[in-house]
Amino acid sequence: MALPDMDSSVGHSFGLEFDGVVIKQINEVSGLKMEQDVIELKQNTADGKYVLKKLPGRPKAGEVTLTRGLTADNSFEKWIKDSRFGKMGQVRKGGAIIVFDYEGRPIKRYTLVNAWPKSLEIGSLKAGDTNVLTEKIVITYEQMDVS
């Protein structure tokens, strides 16, 4: 169901899709952005006035951090382990971060090109703590497309 004009979307859940496998238990996505360099063109006009123009430059690569509750699924661990041992042909993947609505239907897809894991962090381990254990994976990518 499409949202009416001028309504904002609420992300009820998020997923990560790589190699046709969707991991829907993502709690938080941060740092997802598209960015490019800015070129400053400094010149004088025909009548001698100084003008500064800003032009779009090269797109920049990015990084996104995904957080999920700790589960028995070891796909994050395997992926980062392969990158640590230099298996970049297997590690660089195309995939997407998907935002789902309250009924579980995808409403936005952020496609990542040549993405691979930079780091994996396990949340604090404290005896007697009642908080959910989490794992954070930082994924670096060369390009992002939005659909």
PDB file of C-alpha atoms in Angstrom:
ATOM      1  CA  MET A   1       0.000   0.000   0.000  1.00  0.00           C
ATOM      2  CA  ALA A   2       1.541   3.282  -1.093  1.00  0.00           C
ATOM      3  CA  LEU A   3       1.604   6.151   1.357  1.00  0.00           C
ATOM      4  CA  PRO A   4      -0.380   9.294   0.534  1.00  0.00           C
ATOM      5  CA  ASP A   5       1.592  12.338  -0.583  1.00  0.00           C
ATOM      6  CA  MET A   6       3.251  14.270   2.246  1.00  0.00           C
ATOM      7  CA  ASP A   7       3.043  11.317   4.677  1.00  0.00           C
ATOM      8  CA  SER A   8       6.222  10.031   6.245  1.00  0.00           C
ATOM      9  CA  SER A   9       7.102   6.401   6.383  1.00  0.00           C
ATOM     10  CA  VAL A  10       7.819   4.479   9.542  1.00  0.00           C
ATOM     11  CA  GLY A  11      10.321   1.667   9.317  1.00  0.00           C
ATOM     12  CA  HIS A  12       8.800  -1.138  11.342  1.00  0.00           C
ATOM     13  CA  SER A  13      11.565  -3.548  10.508  1.00  0.00           C
ATOM     14  CA  PHE A  14      14.673  -3.768   8.404  1.00  0.00           C
ATOM     15  CA  GLY A  15      16.351  -6.531   6.482  1.00  0.00           C
ATOM     16  CA  LEU A  16      19.636  -7.283   4.811  1.00  0.00           C
ATOM     17  CA  GLU A  17      19.614  -9.221   1.546  1.00  0.00           C
ATOM     18  CA  PHE A  18      22.752 -10.731   0.033  1.00  0.00           C
ATOM     19  CA  ASP A  19      22.961 -13.680  -2.361  1.00  0.00           C
ATOM     20  CA  GLY A  20      19.177 -14.087  -2.258  1.00  0.00           C
ATOM     21  CA  VAL A  21      19.167 -14.604   1.525  1.00  0.00           C
ATOM     22  CA  VAL A  22      17.181 -12.084   3.579  1.00  0.00           C
ATOM     23  CA  ILE A  23      18.045 -11.506   7.238  1.00  0.00           C
ATOM     24  CA  LYS A  24      15.014  -9.678   8.682  1.00  0.00           C
ATOM     25  CA  GLN A  25      16.105  -9.401  12.300  1.00  0.00           C
ATOM     26  CA  ILE A  26      17.978  -6.088  11.881  1.00  0.00           C
ATOM     27  CA  ASN A  27      17.181  -3.702  14.784  1.00  0.00           C
ATOM     28  CA  GLU A  28      19.081  -0.621  13.670  1.00  0.00           C
ATOM     29  CA  VAL A  29      20.659   0.800  10.529  1.00  0.00           C
ATOM     30  CA  SER A  30      22.936   3.826  10.787  1.00  0.00           C
ATOM     31  CA  GLY A  31      25.318   5.720   8.528  1.00  0.00           C
ATOM     32  CA  LEU A  32      23.511   4.889   5.293  1.00  0.00           C
ATOM     33  CA  LYS A  33      24.175   7.766   2.898  1.00  0.00           C
ATOM     34  CA  MET A  34      25.044   8.768  -0.632  1.00  0.00           C
ATOM     35  CA  GLU A  35      27.731  11.415  -0.895  1.00  0.00           C
ATOM     36  CA  GLN A  36      29.932  13.005  -3.517  1.00  0.00           C
ATOM     37  CA  ASP A  37      32.869  15.378  -3.643  1.00  0.00           C
ATOM     38  CA  VAL A  38      32.321  19.065  -4.317  1.00  0.00           C
ATOM     39  CA  ILE A  39      34.532  20.840  -6.835  1.00  0.00           C
ATOM     40  CA  GLU A  40      35.032  24.573  -6.348  1.00  0.00           C
ATOM     41  CA  LEU A  41      35.532  26.450  -9.594  1.00  0.00           C
ATOM     42  CA  LYS A  42      37.050  29.888  -9.026  1.00  0.00           C
ATOM     43  CA  GLN A  43      37.049  32.272 -11.943  1.00  0.00           C
ATOM     44  CA  ASN A  44      36.611  35.856 -13.032  1.00  0.00           C
ATOM     45  CA  THR A  45      33.774  36.991 -15.255  1.00  0.00           C
ATOM     46  CA  ALA A  46      34.300  39.064 -18.408  1.00  0.00           C
ATOM     47  CA  ASP A  47      33.765  42.250 -16.382  1.00  0.00           C
ATOM     48  CA  GLY A  48      36.360  41.202 -13.779  1.00  0.00           C
ATOM     49  CA  LYS A  49      34.091  40.017 -10.941  1.00  0.00           C
ATOM     50  CA  TYR A  50      35.242  37.059  -8.876  1.00  0.00           C
ATOM     51  CA  VAL A  51      32.833  34.100  -9.033  1.00  0.00           C
ATOM     52  CA  LEU A  52      32.868  30.860  -7.064  1.00  0.00           C
ATOM     53  CA  LYS A  53      30.843  27.969  -8.466  1.00  0.00           C
ATOM     54  CA  LYS A  54      30.343  24.592  -6.852  1.00  0.00           C
ATOM     55  CA  LEU A  55      30.133  21.582  -9.134  1.00  0.00           C
ATOM     56  CA  PRO A  56      29.380  17.927  -8.417  1.00  0.00           C
ATOM     57  CA  GLY A  57      32.469  15.733  -8.203  1.00  0.00           C
ATOM     58  CA  ARG A  58      33.144  12.030  -7.881  1.00  0.00           C
ATOM     59  CA  PRO A  59      30.808   9.880  -5.807  1.00  0.00           C
ATOM     60  CA  LYS A  60      32.226   8.681  -2.492  1.00  0.00           C
ATOM     61  CA  ALA A  61      32.140   5.178  -1.114  1.00  0.00           C
ATOM     62  CA  GLY A  62      30.273   4.701   2.139  1.00  0.00           C
ATOM     63  CA  GLU A  63      29.847   2.620   5.258  1.00  0.00           C
ATOM     64  CA  VAL A  64      26.716   1.450   7.023  1.00  0.00           C
ATOM     65  CA  THR A  65      26.351  -0.107  10.471  1.00  0.00           C
ATOM     66  CA  LEU A  66      23.737  -2.793  11.074  1.00  0.00           C
ATOM     67  CA  THR A  67      22.740  -3.989  14.548  1.00  0.00           C
ATOM     68  CA  ARG A  68      20.782  -7.106  15.382  1.00  0.00           C
ATOM     69  CA  GLY A  69      20.157  -9.300  18.374  1.00  0.00           C
ATOM     70  CA  LEU A  70      22.690 -12.088  18.803  1.00  0.00           C
ATOM     71  CA  THR A  71      21.393 -15.296  17.204  1.00  0.00           C
ATOM     72  CA  ALA A  72      22.722 -18.704  16.254  1.00  0.00           C
ATOM     73  CA  ASP A  73      22.998 -17.498  12.640  1.00  0.00           C
ATOM     74  CA  ASN A  74      26.710 -17.230  11.836  1.00  0.00           C
ATOM     75  CA  SER A  75      26.457 -15.563   8.413  1.00  0.00           C
ATOM     76  CA  PHE A  76      28.030 -12.313   9.668  1.00  0.00           C
ATOM     77  CA  GLU A  77      30.937 -14.187  11.257  1.00  0.00           C
ATOM     78  CA  LYS A  78      31.593 -16.259   8.127  1.00  0.00           C
ATOM     79  CA  TRP A  79      31.449 -13.199   5.891  1.00  0.00           C
ATOM     80  CA  ILE A  80      33.958 -11.197   7.950  1.00  0.00           C
ATOM     81  CA  LYS A  81      36.215 -14.226   8.401  1.00  0.00           C
ATOM     82  CA  ASP A  82      36.437 -14.631   4.623  1.00  0.00           C
ATOM     83  CA  SER A  83      37.341 -10.938   4.255  1.00  0.00           C
ATOM     84  CA  ARG A  84      40.081 -11.228   6.897  1.00  0.00           C
ATOM     85  CA  PHE A  85      41.711 -14.000   4.896  1.00  0.00           C
ATOM     86  CA  GLY A  86      41.625 -12.000   1.652  1.00  0.00           C
ATOM     87  CA  LYS A  87      38.974 -13.973  -0.231  1.00  0.00           C
ATOM     88  CA  MET A  88      37.723 -10.736  -1.765  1.00  0.00           C
ATOM     89  CA  GLY A  89      36.343 -12.454  -4.858  1.00  0.00           C
ATOM     90  CA  GLN A  90      33.875 -14.252  -2.585  1.00  0.00           C
ATOM     91  CA  VAL A  91      33.436 -11.429  -0.084  1.00  0.00           C
ATOM     92  CA  ARG A  92      32.516  -8.476  -2.322  1.00  0.00           C
ATOM     93  CA  LYS A  93      28.795  -8.774  -2.850  1.00  0.00           C
ATOM     94  CA  GLY A  94      25.883  -6.896  -4.228  1.00  0.00           C
ATOM     95  CA  GLY A  95      22.916  -6.712  -1.930  1.00  0.00           C
ATOM     96  CA  ALA A  96      20.400  -4.435  -0.313  1.00  0.00           C
ATOM     97  CA  ILE A  97      19.095  -3.019   2.911  1.00  0.00           C
ATOM     98  CA  ILE A  98      15.315  -3.204   2.875  1.00  0.00           C
ATOM     99  CA  VAL A  99      12.820  -1.199   4.941  1.00  0.00           C
ATOM    100  CA  PHE A 100       9.561  -3.060   5.639  1.00  0.00           C
ATOM    101  CA  ASP A 101       6.171  -1.600   6.607  1.00  0.00           C
ATOM    102  CA  TYR A 102       4.019  -2.827   9.498  1.00  0.00           C
ATOM    103  CA  GLU A 103       2.668  -5.681   7.349  1.00  0.00           C
ATOM    104  CA  GLY A 104       6.129  -6.881   6.348  1.00  0.00           C
ATOM    105  CA  ARG A 105       6.024  -5.536   2.793  1.00  0.00           C
ATOM    106  CA  PRO A 106       9.146  -3.828   1.422  1.00  0.00           C
ATOM    107  CA  ILE A 107       8.700  -0.068   1.042  1.00  0.00           C
ATOM    108  CA  LYS A 108      12.271   1.043   0.290  1.00  0.00           C
ATOM    109  CA  ARG A 109      15.404  -0.695  -0.949  1.00  0.00           C
ATOM    110  CA  TYR A 110      18.958   0.623  -0.653  1.00  0.00           C
ATOM    111  CA  THR A 111      21.101  -1.411  -3.031  1.00  0.00           C
ATOM    112  CA  LEU A 112      24.780  -1.682  -2.141  1.00  0.00           C
ATOM    113  CA  VAL A 113      27.382  -2.359  -4.836  1.00  0.00           C
ATOM    114  CA  ASN A 114      30.625  -4.239  -4.059  1.00  0.00           C
ATOM    115  CA  ALA A 115      29.893  -4.365  -0.351  1.00  0.00           C
ATOM    116  CA  TRP A 116      32.029  -6.229   2.172  1.00  0.00           C
ATOM    117  CA  PRO A 117      32.272  -6.348   5.969  1.00  0.00           C
ATOM    118  CA  LYS A 118      34.793  -4.081   7.645  1.00  0.00           C
ATOM    119  CA  SER A 119      34.180  -5.072  11.255  1.00  0.00           C
ATOM    120  CA  LEU A 120      31.998  -7.126  13.571  1.00  0.00           C
ATOM    121  CA  GLU A 121      31.390  -6.073  17.169  1.00  0.00           C
ATOM    122  CA  ILE A 122      29.603  -8.017  19.869  1.00  0.00           C
ATOM    123  CA  GLY A 123      27.769  -5.961  22.519  1.00  0.00           C
ATOM    124  CA  SER A 124      28.906  -5.842  26.138  1.00  0.00           C
ATOM    125  CA  LEU A 125      28.879  -9.135  28.001  1.00  0.00           C
ATOM    126  CA  LYS A 126      27.903  -8.551  31.631  1.00  0.00           C
ATOM    127  CA  ALA A 127      26.986 -11.259  34.099  1.00  0.00           C
ATOM    128  CA  GLY A 128      23.414 -10.839  35.324  1.00  0.00           C
ATOM    129  CA  ASP A 129      22.553  -8.198  32.728  1.00  0.00           C
ATOM    130  CA  THR A 130      19.035  -8.422  31.292  1.00  0.00           C
ATOM    131  CA  ASN A 131      19.730  -6.512  28.073  1.00  0.00           C
ATOM    132  CA  VAL A 132      19.646  -8.325  24.750  1.00  0.00           C
ATOM    133  CA  LEU A 133      23.081  -9.203  23.402  1.00  0.00           C
ATOM    134  CA  THR A 134      23.717  -7.554  20.056  1.00  0.00           C
ATOM    135  CA  GLU A 135      26.134  -7.775  17.197  1.00  0.00           C
ATOM    136  CA  LYS A 136      27.055  -4.864  14.942  1.00  0.00           C
ATOM    137  CA  ILE A 137      28.503  -5.287  11.512  1.00  0.00           C
ATOM    138  CA  VAL A 138      30.023  -2.388   9.591  1.00  0.00           C
ATOM    139  CA  ILE A 139      29.707  -2.859   5.849  1.00  0.00           C
ATOM    140  CA  THR A 140      31.683  -0.740   3.414  1.00  0.00           C
ATOM    141  CA  TYR A 141      30.369  -0.261  -0.124  1.00  0.00           C
ATOM    142  CA  GLU A 142      31.492   1.423  -3.323  1.00  0.00           C
ATOM    143  CA  GLN A 143      28.105   2.703  -4.472  1.00  0.00           C
ATOM    144  CA  MET A 144      24.506   2.914  -3.268  1.00  0.00           C
ATOM    145  CA  ASP A 145      21.346   3.077  -5.355  1.00  0.00           C
ATOM    146  CA  VAL A 146      17.895   3.802  -3.955  1.00  0.00           C
ATOM    147  CA  SER A 147      14.719   2.207  -5.293  1.00  0.00           C
TER     148      SER A 147
END
